[in-house]
Short mmCIF file of N, CA and C and ligand atoms in Angstrom, two decimals:
data_model
loop_
_atom_site.label_atom_id
_atom_site.label_comp_id
_atom_site.label_asym_id
_atom_site.label_seq_id
_atom_site.Cartn_x
_atom_site.Cartn_y
_atom_site.Cartn_z
N MET A 1 -14.58 -23.90 67.87
CA MET A 1 -14.08 -24.73 66.77
C MET A 1 -15.18 -25.68 66.31
N SER A 2 -15.42 -25.73 65.02
CA SER A 2 -16.46 -26.63 64.51
C SER A 2 -15.96 -28.07 64.58
N ALA A 3 -16.91 -28.99 64.51
CA ALA A 3 -16.55 -30.41 64.57
C ALA A 3 -15.65 -30.76 63.38
N ARG A 4 -15.93 -30.12 62.25
CA ARG A 4 -15.14 -30.44 61.06
C ARG A 4 -13.69 -29.99 61.23
N ALA A 5 -13.50 -28.80 61.79
CA ALA A 5 -12.16 -28.28 61.99
C ALA A 5 -11.41 -29.14 63.00
N LEU A 6 -12.13 -29.57 64.03
CA LEU A 6 -11.52 -30.42 65.05
C LEU A 6 -11.06 -31.74 64.43
N PHE A 7 -11.93 -32.29 63.60
CA PHE A 7 -11.61 -33.55 62.94
C PHE A 7 -10.35 -33.39 62.07
N ALA A 8 -10.31 -32.29 61.32
CA ALA A 8 -9.17 -32.03 60.45
C ALA A 8 -7.89 -31.90 61.27
N ALA A 9 -7.99 -31.26 62.41
CA ALA A 9 -6.83 -31.07 63.27
C ALA A 9 -6.33 -32.41 63.80
N ILE A 10 -7.27 -33.29 64.14
CA ILE A 10 -6.88 -34.61 64.66
C ILE A 10 -6.20 -35.43 63.57
N VAL A 11 -6.78 -35.39 62.37
CA VAL A 11 -6.20 -36.14 61.25
C VAL A 11 -4.78 -35.64 60.99
N LEU A 12 -4.60 -34.32 61.01
CA LEU A 12 -3.30 -33.73 60.76
C LEU A 12 -2.30 -34.19 61.82
N LEU A 13 -2.74 -34.18 63.07
CA LEU A 13 -1.88 -34.62 64.16
C LEU A 13 -1.43 -36.06 63.97
N LEU A 14 -2.38 -36.91 63.58
CA LEU A 14 -2.06 -38.32 63.38
C LEU A 14 -1.05 -38.48 62.25
N LEU A 15 -1.24 -37.72 61.19
CA LEU A 15 -0.35 -37.82 60.04
C LEU A 15 1.06 -37.40 60.42
N VAL A 16 1.14 -36.34 61.22
CA VAL A 16 2.45 -35.80 61.57
C VAL A 16 3.17 -36.69 62.58
N SER A 17 2.40 -37.29 63.50
CA SER A 17 3.06 -37.98 64.59
C SER A 17 3.30 -39.47 64.36
N ALA A 18 2.63 -40.07 63.39
CA ALA A 18 2.81 -41.50 63.18
C ALA A 18 4.21 -41.78 62.62
N PRO A 19 5.09 -42.39 63.41
CA PRO A 19 6.44 -42.61 62.92
C PRO A 19 6.50 -43.74 61.92
N GLY A 20 6.97 -43.44 60.75
CA GLY A 20 7.16 -44.47 59.74
C GLY A 20 5.89 -45.10 59.24
N ALA A 21 4.76 -44.53 59.59
CA ALA A 21 3.50 -45.14 59.17
C ALA A 21 3.24 -44.95 57.69
N ALA A 22 3.78 -43.88 57.16
CA ALA A 22 3.58 -43.61 55.74
C ALA A 22 4.92 -43.46 55.03
N PRO A 23 5.54 -44.60 54.71
CA PRO A 23 6.83 -44.51 54.01
C PRO A 23 6.66 -43.80 52.68
N THR A 24 7.65 -43.02 52.32
CA THR A 24 7.58 -42.23 51.10
C THR A 24 7.16 -43.08 49.91
N GLN A 25 6.13 -42.72 49.29
CA GLN A 25 5.60 -43.38 48.10
C GLN A 25 5.34 -44.87 48.35
N GLY A 26 5.29 -45.27 49.64
CA GLY A 26 4.96 -46.63 49.98
C GLY A 26 5.95 -47.68 49.50
N GLN A 27 7.15 -47.27 49.14
CA GLN A 27 8.08 -48.26 48.61
C GLN A 27 8.93 -48.89 49.70
N THR A 28 9.37 -50.10 49.44
CA THR A 28 10.34 -50.70 50.36
C THR A 28 11.69 -50.12 49.97
N PRO A 29 12.60 -50.01 50.94
CA PRO A 29 13.88 -49.37 50.63
C PRO A 29 14.67 -50.13 49.57
N ARG A 30 15.34 -49.38 48.74
CA ARG A 30 16.24 -49.99 47.75
C ARG A 30 17.47 -50.47 48.51
N VAL A 31 17.90 -51.68 48.20
CA VAL A 31 19.06 -52.24 48.88
C VAL A 31 20.33 -51.87 48.11
N VAL A 32 21.28 -51.31 48.84
CA VAL A 32 22.57 -50.95 48.25
C VAL A 32 23.66 -51.72 49.00
N GLU A 33 24.41 -52.51 48.27
CA GLU A 33 25.48 -53.29 48.88
C GLU A 33 26.77 -52.48 48.86
N ILE A 34 27.43 -52.43 50.00
CA ILE A 34 28.68 -51.69 50.11
C ILE A 34 29.75 -52.64 50.67
N THR A 35 30.92 -52.57 50.09
CA THR A 35 32.03 -53.36 50.63
C THR A 35 33.00 -52.42 51.33
N ALA A 36 33.40 -52.81 52.53
CA ALA A 36 34.39 -52.05 53.28
C ALA A 36 35.68 -52.84 53.28
N GLU A 37 36.77 -52.17 52.95
CA GLU A 37 38.05 -52.84 52.91
C GLU A 37 39.11 -51.78 53.16
N ARG A 38 40.16 -52.11 53.91
CA ARG A 38 41.22 -51.13 54.17
C ARG A 38 41.69 -50.52 52.85
N PHE A 39 41.65 -49.26 52.55
CA PHE A 39 41.00 -48.28 53.41
C PHE A 39 39.98 -47.53 52.57
N GLU A 40 39.00 -48.26 52.12
CA GLU A 40 37.98 -47.61 51.31
C GLU A 40 36.65 -48.35 51.39
N PHE A 41 35.63 -47.60 50.97
CA PHE A 41 34.31 -48.20 50.81
C PHE A 41 34.07 -48.28 49.31
N TRP A 42 33.43 -49.36 48.89
CA TRP A 42 33.09 -49.46 47.48
C TRP A 42 31.63 -49.88 47.32
N PRO A 43 30.81 -49.12 46.59
CA PRO A 43 31.20 -47.86 45.95
C PRO A 43 31.39 -46.77 47.01
N SER A 44 32.18 -45.77 46.65
CA SER A 44 32.43 -44.70 47.61
C SER A 44 31.49 -43.53 47.37
N GLU A 45 30.74 -43.61 46.27
CA GLU A 45 29.73 -42.58 46.02
C GLU A 45 28.42 -43.26 45.66
N ILE A 46 27.38 -42.92 46.41
CA ILE A 46 26.07 -43.55 46.22
C ILE A 46 25.05 -42.46 45.98
N THR A 47 24.31 -42.60 44.91
CA THR A 47 23.32 -41.58 44.58
C THR A 47 21.93 -42.02 45.03
N VAL A 48 21.27 -41.15 45.72
CA VAL A 48 19.93 -41.42 46.24
C VAL A 48 19.01 -40.31 45.76
N ALA A 49 17.84 -40.68 45.28
CA ALA A 49 16.89 -39.66 44.83
C ALA A 49 16.29 -38.96 46.04
N GLU A 50 15.87 -37.75 45.86
CA GLU A 50 15.23 -37.04 46.97
C GLU A 50 13.98 -37.80 47.39
N GLY A 51 13.87 -38.05 48.68
CA GLY A 51 12.72 -38.77 49.21
C GLY A 51 12.86 -40.28 49.18
N GLU A 52 13.90 -40.76 48.52
CA GLU A 52 14.08 -42.20 48.39
C GLU A 52 14.68 -42.79 49.66
N ALA A 53 14.21 -43.98 50.03
CA ALA A 53 14.77 -44.68 51.18
C ALA A 53 15.67 -45.81 50.69
N VAL A 54 16.83 -45.91 51.28
CA VAL A 54 17.73 -46.99 50.92
C VAL A 54 18.13 -47.77 52.16
N GLU A 55 18.40 -49.04 51.93
CA GLU A 55 18.94 -49.87 52.99
C GLU A 55 20.36 -50.22 52.58
N LEU A 56 21.31 -49.73 53.34
CA LEU A 56 22.72 -49.97 53.04
C LEU A 56 23.16 -51.24 53.75
N ARG A 57 23.72 -52.16 53.00
CA ARG A 57 24.24 -53.39 53.59
C ARG A 57 25.74 -53.37 53.44
N ILE A 58 26.42 -53.19 54.55
CA ILE A 58 27.87 -53.00 54.50
C ILE A 58 28.57 -54.27 54.97
N ARG A 59 29.40 -54.78 54.09
CA ARG A 59 30.11 -56.03 54.35
C ARG A 59 31.60 -55.74 54.33
N SER A 60 32.33 -56.34 55.22
CA SER A 60 33.78 -56.13 55.24
C SER A 60 34.50 -57.22 54.46
N ASP A 61 35.58 -56.83 53.83
CA ASP A 61 36.40 -57.81 53.12
C ASP A 61 37.68 -58.09 53.90
N ASP A 62 37.78 -57.50 55.08
CA ASP A 62 38.92 -57.84 55.93
C ASP A 62 38.54 -57.74 57.41
N THR A 63 38.96 -56.69 58.06
CA THR A 63 38.74 -56.60 59.49
C THR A 63 37.42 -55.90 59.82
N MET A 64 37.18 -55.67 61.09
CA MET A 64 35.99 -54.94 61.51
C MET A 64 36.14 -53.46 61.15
N HIS A 65 35.06 -52.87 60.72
CA HIS A 65 35.08 -51.44 60.41
C HIS A 65 33.86 -50.79 61.05
N GLY A 66 33.82 -49.49 60.97
CA GLY A 66 32.65 -48.77 61.43
C GLY A 66 32.01 -48.11 60.22
N PHE A 67 30.76 -47.70 60.37
CA PHE A 67 30.10 -46.97 59.29
C PHE A 67 29.23 -45.91 59.93
N ARG A 68 29.62 -44.68 59.68
CA ARG A 68 28.89 -43.56 60.29
C ARG A 68 28.52 -42.57 59.19
N ILE A 69 27.28 -42.15 59.16
CA ILE A 69 26.88 -41.09 58.24
C ILE A 69 26.90 -39.80 59.05
N VAL A 70 27.79 -38.92 58.67
CA VAL A 70 27.99 -37.69 59.44
C VAL A 70 26.72 -36.85 59.45
N GLY A 71 26.29 -36.49 60.64
CA GLY A 71 25.12 -35.63 60.79
C GLY A 71 23.78 -36.33 60.65
N ALA A 72 23.80 -37.65 60.43
CA ALA A 72 22.53 -38.36 60.24
C ALA A 72 22.20 -39.26 61.42
N GLY A 73 23.10 -39.31 62.41
CA GLY A 73 22.85 -40.15 63.58
C GLY A 73 22.99 -41.63 63.30
N THR A 74 23.56 -41.96 62.13
CA THR A 74 23.74 -43.37 61.77
C THR A 74 25.15 -43.81 62.16
N ASN A 75 25.21 -44.91 62.87
CA ASN A 75 26.51 -45.38 63.36
C ASN A 75 26.41 -46.88 63.62
N VAL A 76 27.00 -47.67 62.74
CA VAL A 76 26.91 -49.12 62.93
C VAL A 76 28.31 -49.74 62.86
N LEU A 77 28.41 -50.93 63.41
CA LEU A 77 29.66 -51.66 63.42
C LEU A 77 29.59 -52.69 62.29
N VAL A 78 30.61 -52.71 61.45
CA VAL A 78 30.64 -53.66 60.33
C VAL A 78 31.47 -54.87 60.77
N PRO A 79 30.83 -56.04 60.84
CA PRO A 79 31.57 -57.22 61.31
C PRO A 79 32.68 -57.62 60.34
N LYS A 80 33.66 -58.34 60.85
CA LYS A 80 34.77 -58.72 59.97
C LYS A 80 34.32 -59.71 58.91
N ARG A 81 35.16 -59.88 57.94
CA ARG A 81 34.87 -60.74 56.79
C ARG A 81 34.29 -62.09 57.19
N GLY A 82 33.22 -62.46 56.50
CA GLY A 82 32.61 -63.76 56.75
C GLY A 82 31.62 -63.80 57.90
N LYS A 83 31.46 -62.66 58.58
CA LYS A 83 30.58 -62.63 59.75
C LYS A 83 29.28 -61.86 59.49
N GLY A 84 28.90 -61.77 58.24
CA GLY A 84 27.65 -61.08 57.93
C GLY A 84 27.89 -59.62 57.57
N TYR A 85 26.81 -58.84 57.67
CA TYR A 85 26.93 -57.44 57.26
C TYR A 85 26.14 -56.55 58.21
N ALA A 86 26.47 -55.28 58.16
CA ALA A 86 25.75 -54.29 58.96
C ALA A 86 24.67 -53.67 58.09
N VAL A 87 23.59 -53.25 58.72
CA VAL A 87 22.50 -52.61 57.98
C VAL A 87 22.33 -51.18 58.50
N ALA A 88 22.28 -50.25 57.57
CA ALA A 88 22.03 -48.85 57.92
C ALA A 88 20.96 -48.32 56.96
N ARG A 89 19.96 -47.67 57.52
CA ARG A 89 18.90 -47.13 56.66
C ARG A 89 19.12 -45.64 56.50
N PHE A 90 18.81 -45.16 55.32
CA PHE A 90 19.00 -43.74 55.04
C PHE A 90 17.90 -43.28 54.10
N THR A 91 17.36 -42.12 54.39
CA THR A 91 16.36 -41.54 53.49
C THR A 91 16.86 -40.18 53.03
N GLY A 92 16.84 -39.98 51.75
CA GLY A 92 17.31 -38.71 51.17
C GLY A 92 16.27 -37.62 51.36
N SER A 93 16.15 -37.17 52.59
CA SER A 93 15.10 -36.20 52.91
C SER A 93 15.27 -34.88 52.19
N ARG A 94 16.51 -34.45 52.03
CA ARG A 94 16.73 -33.20 51.30
C ARG A 94 18.03 -33.28 50.50
N PRO A 95 18.05 -32.62 49.35
CA PRO A 95 19.21 -32.71 48.47
C PRO A 95 20.49 -32.26 49.19
N GLY A 96 21.57 -32.90 48.83
CA GLY A 96 22.85 -32.53 49.43
C GLY A 96 23.83 -33.68 49.38
N ARG A 97 24.97 -33.46 49.98
CA ARG A 97 26.01 -34.49 50.03
C ARG A 97 26.24 -34.87 51.49
N TYR A 98 26.15 -36.15 51.76
CA TYR A 98 26.29 -36.64 53.13
C TYR A 98 27.49 -37.57 53.20
N THR A 99 28.47 -37.15 53.95
CA THR A 99 29.69 -37.94 54.08
C THR A 99 29.45 -39.14 54.98
N PHE A 100 29.99 -40.28 54.55
CA PHE A 100 30.03 -41.41 55.48
C PHE A 100 31.48 -41.81 55.66
N GLU A 101 31.76 -42.40 56.80
CA GLU A 101 33.16 -42.71 57.11
C GLU A 101 33.26 -43.91 58.03
N CYS A 102 34.45 -44.48 58.03
CA CYS A 102 34.74 -45.55 58.98
C CYS A 102 35.04 -44.87 60.31
N ASN A 103 34.41 -45.33 61.36
CA ASN A 103 34.70 -44.72 62.66
C ASN A 103 35.22 -45.75 63.64
N ARG A 104 35.84 -46.77 63.10
CA ARG A 104 36.51 -47.72 63.98
C ARG A 104 37.94 -47.86 63.47
N MET A 105 38.88 -47.53 64.32
CA MET A 105 40.28 -47.54 63.93
C MET A 105 40.65 -48.87 63.29
N CYS A 106 41.10 -48.81 62.04
CA CYS A 106 41.38 -50.06 61.33
C CYS A 106 42.77 -50.08 60.72
N GLY A 107 43.56 -49.05 60.98
CA GLY A 107 44.92 -49.05 60.47
C GLY A 107 45.35 -47.68 60.00
N ALA A 108 46.49 -47.67 59.31
CA ALA A 108 47.15 -46.41 58.95
C ALA A 108 46.28 -45.49 58.07
N GLY A 109 45.45 -46.08 57.21
CA GLY A 109 44.67 -45.25 56.29
C GLY A 109 43.25 -45.00 56.77
N HIS A 110 43.01 -45.32 58.02
CA HIS A 110 41.66 -45.22 58.58
C HIS A 110 41.00 -43.85 58.33
N ASN A 111 41.76 -42.79 58.55
CA ASN A 111 41.19 -41.44 58.43
C ASN A 111 40.77 -41.09 57.00
N PHE A 112 41.22 -41.88 56.04
CA PHE A 112 40.87 -41.59 54.65
C PHE A 112 39.74 -42.49 54.15
N MET A 113 39.25 -43.32 55.03
CA MET A 113 38.24 -44.28 54.63
C MET A 113 36.87 -43.64 54.72
N ARG A 114 36.45 -43.09 53.61
CA ARG A 114 35.16 -42.40 53.61
C ARG A 114 34.52 -42.40 52.22
N GLY A 115 33.29 -41.93 52.19
CA GLY A 115 32.57 -41.86 50.93
C GLY A 115 31.46 -40.84 51.07
N VAL A 116 30.59 -40.78 50.06
CA VAL A 116 29.55 -39.76 50.12
C VAL A 116 28.23 -40.30 49.55
N LEU A 117 27.16 -39.93 50.23
CA LEU A 117 25.81 -40.20 49.73
C LEU A 117 25.34 -38.91 49.08
N VAL A 118 25.03 -38.98 47.80
CA VAL A 118 24.59 -37.79 47.09
C VAL A 118 23.08 -37.86 46.90
N VAL A 119 22.39 -36.93 47.53
CA VAL A 119 20.93 -36.89 47.37
C VAL A 119 20.61 -35.85 46.31
N GLY A 120 20.05 -36.33 45.20
CA GLY A 120 19.71 -35.45 44.11
C GLY A 120 18.32 -34.86 44.27
N ALA A 121 18.13 -33.70 43.71
CA ALA A 121 16.81 -33.07 43.74
C ALA A 121 15.84 -33.94 42.96
N ALA A 122 14.57 -33.96 43.39
CA ALA A 122 13.56 -34.77 42.72
C ALA A 122 13.48 -34.39 41.24
N GLY A 123 13.45 -35.42 40.41
CA GLY A 123 13.30 -35.18 38.98
C GLY A 123 14.61 -34.84 38.27
N ALA A 124 15.66 -34.62 39.06
CA ALA A 124 16.96 -34.31 38.44
C ALA A 124 17.85 -35.53 38.51
N ASP A 125 18.56 -35.80 37.45
CA ASP A 125 19.50 -36.90 37.41
C ASP A 125 20.85 -36.40 37.88
N ALA A 126 21.31 -36.93 39.00
CA ALA A 126 22.63 -36.52 39.48
C ALA A 126 23.70 -37.04 38.50
N PRO A 127 24.73 -36.28 38.27
CA PRO A 127 25.76 -36.72 37.34
C PRO A 127 26.52 -37.93 37.88
CU1 CU B 201 38.62 -47.48 60.02
#
Protein backbone atom coordinates (compact mmCIF):
# COMPACT_ATOMS: atom_id res chain seq x y z
CA MET A 1 0.00 0.00 0.00
CA SER A 2 1.40 3.39 -0.94
CA ALA A 3 1.68 6.13 1.65
CA ARG A 4 -0.98 8.07 -0.20
CA ALA A 5 -3.46 5.20 -0.13
CA LEU A 6 -2.76 4.65 3.55
CA PHE A 7 -3.35 8.31 4.26
CA ALA A 8 -6.63 8.22 2.35
CA ALA A 9 -7.74 5.17 4.29
CA ILE A 10 -6.99 6.86 7.60
CA VAL A 11 -8.87 10.01 6.61
CA LEU A 12 -11.84 7.89 5.55
CA LEU A 13 -11.78 6.01 8.85
CA LEU A 14 -11.75 9.26 10.80
CA LEU A 15 -14.65 10.64 8.80
CA VAL A 16 -16.71 7.52 9.30
CA SER A 17 -16.00 7.03 12.98
CA ALA A 18 -16.16 10.56 14.37
CA PRO A 19 -19.55 10.68 16.09
CA GLY A 20 -21.36 13.91 15.48
CA ALA A 21 -18.18 15.63 14.42
CA ALA A 22 -19.67 16.70 11.13
CA PRO A 23 -23.29 17.70 11.63
CA THR A 24 -25.21 17.73 8.39
CA GLN A 25 -24.51 20.97 6.57
CA GLY A 26 -23.04 22.28 9.83
CA GLN A 27 -26.37 23.62 11.02
CA THR A 28 -27.65 23.74 14.54
CA PRO A 29 -30.86 21.76 14.92
CA ARG A 30 -34.12 23.51 14.19
CA VAL A 31 -36.18 23.76 17.35
CA VAL A 32 -39.72 22.40 17.16
CA GLU A 33 -42.04 23.02 20.08
CA ILE A 34 -44.58 20.31 20.80
CA THR A 35 -47.38 20.41 23.33
CA ALA A 36 -48.58 17.19 24.93
CA GLU A 37 -52.06 17.14 26.37
CA ARG A 38 -54.56 14.34 27.02
CA PHE A 39 -54.79 12.80 24.51
CA GLU A 40 -52.86 14.38 21.72
CA PHE A 41 -49.65 15.99 20.64
CA TRP A 42 -49.76 19.34 18.92
CA PRO A 43 -48.69 19.59 16.23
CA SER A 44 -49.32 15.93 15.56
CA GLU A 45 -47.55 16.04 12.21
CA ILE A 46 -44.07 17.49 11.86
CA THR A 47 -42.26 17.75 8.57
CA VAL A 48 -38.50 17.36 8.49
CA ALA A 49 -36.34 17.70 5.41
CA GLU A 50 -34.10 14.80 4.51
CA GLY A 51 -30.84 15.22 6.39
CA GLU A 52 -32.25 17.93 8.62
CA ALA A 53 -31.68 17.77 12.36
CA VAL A 54 -34.41 18.94 14.69
CA GLU A 55 -34.58 19.42 18.41
CA LEU A 56 -38.03 18.57 19.69
CA ARG A 57 -39.06 20.35 22.87
CA ILE A 58 -42.06 18.64 24.34
CA ARG A 59 -44.04 20.42 27.01
CA SER A 60 -47.07 19.05 28.81
CA ASP A 61 -50.23 21.02 29.38
CA ASP A 62 -51.46 18.64 32.05
CA THR A 63 -49.96 15.49 33.50
CA MET A 64 -46.72 13.63 32.84
CA HIS A 65 -46.47 12.01 29.43
CA GLY A 66 -43.96 9.98 27.53
CA PHE A 67 -42.53 10.64 24.08
CA ARG A 68 -41.19 7.79 22.04
CA ILE A 69 -40.25 7.78 18.36
CA VAL A 70 -40.96 4.26 17.19
CA GLY A 71 -37.89 2.57 15.78
CA ALA A 72 -35.60 5.52 16.46
CA GLY A 73 -34.51 4.61 19.98
CA THR A 74 -35.88 7.91 21.27
CA ASN A 75 -37.71 7.70 24.56
CA VAL A 76 -38.09 10.61 26.95
CA LEU A 77 -40.30 11.51 29.87
CA VAL A 78 -42.31 14.71 29.51
CA PRO A 79 -42.63 16.46 32.88
CA LYS A 80 -46.02 17.66 34.02
CA ARG A 81 -47.26 21.16 33.32
CA GLY A 82 -45.06 23.93 34.66
CA LYS A 83 -42.07 21.65 35.23
CA GLY A 84 -40.16 22.37 32.05
CA TYR A 85 -39.92 20.32 28.90
CA ALA A 86 -38.32 17.21 27.50
CA VAL A 87 -35.78 17.37 24.69
CA ALA A 88 -35.55 14.79 21.93
CA ARG A 89 -33.25 15.08 18.95
CA PHE A 90 -34.13 13.62 15.59
CA THR A 91 -32.39 13.63 12.24
CA GLY A 92 -34.30 12.83 9.08
CA SER A 93 -31.70 10.41 7.82
CA ARG A 94 -33.97 8.87 5.22
CA PRO A 95 -37.38 9.74 3.79
CA GLY A 96 -40.36 8.14 5.44
CA ARG A 97 -42.95 8.45 8.17
CA TYR A 98 -41.90 7.96 11.76
CA THR A 99 -44.59 7.49 14.34
CA PHE A 100 -44.20 9.05 17.75
CA GLU A 101 -46.39 8.21 20.70
CA CYS A 102 -46.98 8.71 24.36
CA ASN A 103 -45.56 5.75 26.21
CA ARG A 104 -46.57 6.66 29.70
CA MET A 105 -50.07 5.68 30.73
CA CYS A 106 -51.97 8.92 31.07
CA GLY A 107 -55.61 7.91 30.92
CA ALA A 108 -58.37 6.44 28.82
CA GLY A 109 -57.18 7.88 25.49
CA HIS A 110 -53.52 7.10 26.04
CA ASN A 111 -53.33 4.55 23.22
CA PHE A 112 -54.49 7.16 20.72
CA MET A 113 -51.96 9.76 21.72
CA ARG A 114 -49.61 9.76 18.79
CA GLY A 115 -48.29 11.70 15.85
CA VAL A 116 -45.92 11.40 12.94
CA LEU A 117 -42.61 12.84 11.80
CA VAL A 118 -42.63 13.07 8.04
CA VAL A 119 -39.19 13.09 6.46
CA GLY A 120 -39.41 14.43 2.94
CA ALA A 121 -36.99 13.61 0.17
CA ALA A 122 -34.32 16.27 -0.37
CA GLY A 123 -35.52 19.03 -2.64
CA ALA A 124 -39.13 17.89 -2.44
CA ASP A 125 -41.75 19.84 -0.55
CA ALA A 126 -43.85 17.50 1.53
CA PRO A 127 -47.55 18.28 1.24
CU1 LIG B 1 -50.07 8.54 27.59
